[in-house]
Short mmCIF file of C-alpha atoms in Angstrom, two decimals:
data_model
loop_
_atom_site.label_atom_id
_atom_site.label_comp_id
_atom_site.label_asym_id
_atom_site.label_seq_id
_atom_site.Cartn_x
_atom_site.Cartn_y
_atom_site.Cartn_z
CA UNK A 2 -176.57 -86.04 16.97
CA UNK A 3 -178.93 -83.91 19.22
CA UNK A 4 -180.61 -86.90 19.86
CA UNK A 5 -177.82 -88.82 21.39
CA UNK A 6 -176.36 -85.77 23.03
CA UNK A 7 -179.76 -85.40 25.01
CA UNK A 8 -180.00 -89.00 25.70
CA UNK A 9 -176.74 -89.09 27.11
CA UNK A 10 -177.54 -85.37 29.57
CA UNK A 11 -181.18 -87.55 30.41
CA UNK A 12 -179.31 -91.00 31.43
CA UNK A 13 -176.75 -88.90 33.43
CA UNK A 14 -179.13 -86.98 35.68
CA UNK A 15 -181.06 -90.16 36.15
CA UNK A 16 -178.11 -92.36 37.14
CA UNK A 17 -176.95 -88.94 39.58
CA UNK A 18 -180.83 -89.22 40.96
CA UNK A 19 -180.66 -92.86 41.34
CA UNK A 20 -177.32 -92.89 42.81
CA UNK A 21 -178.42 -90.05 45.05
CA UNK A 22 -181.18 -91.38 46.26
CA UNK A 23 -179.29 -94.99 47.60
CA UNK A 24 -176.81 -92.96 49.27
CA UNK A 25 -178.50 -89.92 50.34
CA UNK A 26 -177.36 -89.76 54.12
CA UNK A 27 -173.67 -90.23 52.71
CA UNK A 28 -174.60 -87.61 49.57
CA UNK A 29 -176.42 -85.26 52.79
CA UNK A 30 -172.67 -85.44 54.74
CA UNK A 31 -171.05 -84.43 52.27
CA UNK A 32 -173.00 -81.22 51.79
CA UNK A 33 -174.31 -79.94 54.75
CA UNK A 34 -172.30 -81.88 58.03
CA UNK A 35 -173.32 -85.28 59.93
CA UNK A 36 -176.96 -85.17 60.47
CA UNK A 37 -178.19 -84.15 63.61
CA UNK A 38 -181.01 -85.01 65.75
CA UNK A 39 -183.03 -83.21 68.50
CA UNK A 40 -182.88 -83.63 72.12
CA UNK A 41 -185.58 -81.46 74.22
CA UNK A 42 -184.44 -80.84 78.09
CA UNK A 43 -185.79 -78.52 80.08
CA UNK A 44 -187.87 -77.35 77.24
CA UNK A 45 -185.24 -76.39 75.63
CA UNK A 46 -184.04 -78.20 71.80
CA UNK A 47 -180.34 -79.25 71.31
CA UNK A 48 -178.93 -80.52 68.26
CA UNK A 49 -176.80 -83.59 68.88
CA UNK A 50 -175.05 -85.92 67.09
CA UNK A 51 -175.20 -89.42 68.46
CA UNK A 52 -172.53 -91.49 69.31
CA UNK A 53 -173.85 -95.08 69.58
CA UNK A 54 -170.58 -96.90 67.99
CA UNK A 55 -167.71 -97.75 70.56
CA UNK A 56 -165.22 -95.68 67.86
CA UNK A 57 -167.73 -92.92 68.79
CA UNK A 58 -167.99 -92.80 72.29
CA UNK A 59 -164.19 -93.21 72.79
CA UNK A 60 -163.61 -90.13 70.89
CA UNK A 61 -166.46 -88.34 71.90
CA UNK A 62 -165.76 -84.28 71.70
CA UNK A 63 -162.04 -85.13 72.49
CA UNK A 64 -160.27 -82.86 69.69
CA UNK A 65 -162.87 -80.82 69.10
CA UNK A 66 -162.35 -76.77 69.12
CA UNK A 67 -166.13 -76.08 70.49
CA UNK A 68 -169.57 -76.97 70.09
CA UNK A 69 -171.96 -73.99 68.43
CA UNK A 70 -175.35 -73.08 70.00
CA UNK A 71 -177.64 -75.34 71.42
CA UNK A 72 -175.30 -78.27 70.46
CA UNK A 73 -174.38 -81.63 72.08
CA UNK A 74 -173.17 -85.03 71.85
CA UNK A 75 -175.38 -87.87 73.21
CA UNK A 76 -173.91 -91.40 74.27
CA UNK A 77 -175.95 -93.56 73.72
CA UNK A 78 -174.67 -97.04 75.77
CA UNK A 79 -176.38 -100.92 74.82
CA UNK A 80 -177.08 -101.04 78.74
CA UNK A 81 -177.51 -99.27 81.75
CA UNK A 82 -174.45 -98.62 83.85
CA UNK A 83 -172.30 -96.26 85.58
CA UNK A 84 -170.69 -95.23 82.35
CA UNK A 85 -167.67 -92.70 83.04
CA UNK A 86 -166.42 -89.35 81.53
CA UNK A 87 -163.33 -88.16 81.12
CA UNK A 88 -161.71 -84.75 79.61
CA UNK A 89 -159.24 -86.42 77.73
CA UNK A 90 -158.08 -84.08 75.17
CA UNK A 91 -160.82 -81.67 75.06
CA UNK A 92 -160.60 -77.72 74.72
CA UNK A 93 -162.87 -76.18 76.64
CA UNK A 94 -165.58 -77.34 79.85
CA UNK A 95 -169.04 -78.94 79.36
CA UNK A 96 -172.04 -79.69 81.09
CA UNK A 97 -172.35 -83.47 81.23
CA UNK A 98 -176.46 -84.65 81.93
CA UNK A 99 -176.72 -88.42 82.33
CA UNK A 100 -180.20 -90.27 82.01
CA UNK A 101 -181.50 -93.43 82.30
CA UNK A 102 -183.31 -95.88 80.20
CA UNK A 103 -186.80 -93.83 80.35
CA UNK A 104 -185.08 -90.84 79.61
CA UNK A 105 -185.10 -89.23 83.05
CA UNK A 106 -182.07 -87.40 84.15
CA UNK A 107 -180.00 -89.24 86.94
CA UNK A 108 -176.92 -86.85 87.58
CA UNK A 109 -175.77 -83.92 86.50
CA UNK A 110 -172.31 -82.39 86.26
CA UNK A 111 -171.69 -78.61 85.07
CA UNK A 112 -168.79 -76.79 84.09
CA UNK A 113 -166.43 -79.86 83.90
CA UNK A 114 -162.77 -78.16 82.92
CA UNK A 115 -160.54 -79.90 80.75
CA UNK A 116 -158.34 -79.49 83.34
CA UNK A 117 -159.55 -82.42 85.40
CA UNK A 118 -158.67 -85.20 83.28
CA UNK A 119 -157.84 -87.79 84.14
CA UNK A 120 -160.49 -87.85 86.82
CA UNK A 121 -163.63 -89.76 85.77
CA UNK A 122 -167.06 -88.77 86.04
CA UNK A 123 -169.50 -91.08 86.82
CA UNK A 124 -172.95 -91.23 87.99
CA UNK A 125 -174.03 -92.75 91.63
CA UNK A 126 -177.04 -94.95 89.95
CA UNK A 127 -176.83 -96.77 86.25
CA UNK A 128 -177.61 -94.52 83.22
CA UNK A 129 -178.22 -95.53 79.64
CA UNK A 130 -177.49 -92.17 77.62
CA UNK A 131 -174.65 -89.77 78.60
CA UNK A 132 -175.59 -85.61 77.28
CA UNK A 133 -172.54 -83.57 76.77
CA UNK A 134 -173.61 -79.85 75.91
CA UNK A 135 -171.96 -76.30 76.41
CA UNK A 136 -171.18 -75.09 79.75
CA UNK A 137 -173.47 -73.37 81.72
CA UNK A 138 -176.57 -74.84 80.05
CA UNK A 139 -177.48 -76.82 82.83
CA UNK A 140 -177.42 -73.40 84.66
CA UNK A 141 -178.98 -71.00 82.03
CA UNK A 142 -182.10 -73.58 81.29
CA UNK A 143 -182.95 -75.23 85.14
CA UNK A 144 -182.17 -78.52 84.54
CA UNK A 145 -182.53 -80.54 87.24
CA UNK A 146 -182.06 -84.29 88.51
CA UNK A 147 -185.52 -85.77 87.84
CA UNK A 148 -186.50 -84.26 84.62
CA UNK A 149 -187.90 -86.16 81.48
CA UNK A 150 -185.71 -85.88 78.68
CA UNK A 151 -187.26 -86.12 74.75
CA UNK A 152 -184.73 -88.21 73.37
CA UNK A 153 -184.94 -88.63 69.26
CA UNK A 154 -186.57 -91.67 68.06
CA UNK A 155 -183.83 -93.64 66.88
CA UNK A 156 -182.75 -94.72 70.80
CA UNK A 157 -185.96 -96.45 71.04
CA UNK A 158 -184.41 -98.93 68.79
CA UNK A 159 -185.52 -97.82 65.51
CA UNK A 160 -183.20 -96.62 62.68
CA UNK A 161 -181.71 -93.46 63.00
CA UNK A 162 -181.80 -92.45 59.17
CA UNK A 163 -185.91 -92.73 60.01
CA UNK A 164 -186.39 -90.93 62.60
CA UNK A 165 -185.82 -86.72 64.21
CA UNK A 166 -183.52 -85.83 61.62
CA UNK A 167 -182.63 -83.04 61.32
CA UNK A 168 -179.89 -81.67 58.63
#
């Protein structure tokens, strides 16, 4: 009976494992949040989710109460263009950095207000990725027009459960 009983314990943790294993970013959600993945600007590292989906980029942080520390959402668009922000149902201002396809910041818009949807933002030359952080971190860091941006590896059309993850 022990036998069977330790069989059955053994066959469990190895079909958890298994199962585990094929579904880790799902099982890694579930415990600990989306992943994450790091953007550097102005030397310094924000966390950001990346919304690369149309569902995603609609909703963006719409809804959202607030982003922690050194957060940020980054839009990540199949071609360059003059892709436009709003403030539609958001709770509280962001910086909003857009960069092109090398990475190299194009425009820049700080403190944006919920208030002034439904105004659009958009920036004078095409951009490829759209980074929407915390207010005043354009201010606090330096950023500037012109700066190189480390974007994670994923954007350089690689799969992003491969590459900068960060959980």
């Amino acid at each position: 009976m022990k036998t069977v009983q330790f069989f059955l314990i053994v066959s469990c943790i190895a079909f958890l494992g298994y199962a585990g294993y094929q579904n880790r970013e799902q099982v890694i959600g579930f415990f600990i949040g989306e992943p994450k993945y790091i953007v550097q600007v102005g030397g310094v590292k924000i966390f950001v989710k990346i919304a690369d989906e149309p569902h995603e980029r609609i909703q963006g942080l719409s809804g959202t109460e607030s982003l922690g520390d050194f957060e940020g959402l980054l839009f990540a668009f199949d071609s360059s263009d003059r892709h436009g922000v709003w403030m539609k149902d958001m709770n509280y201002p962001i910086d909003i950095i857009w960069l092109n396809e090398e990475g190299v910041i194009v425009h820049i818009e700080t403190r944006v207000s919920p208030r002034t949807y439904p105004k659009t933002f958009r920036p004078p030359v095409p951009a490829r990725y759209v980074l929407e952080m915390n207010e005043r971190m354009v201010e606090s860091f330096n950023i500037r027009t012109g700066q190189q941006v480390i974007l994670p590896e994923p954007l350089s059309g690689q799969s992003l459960s491969n590459y900068g993850l960060v959980v």
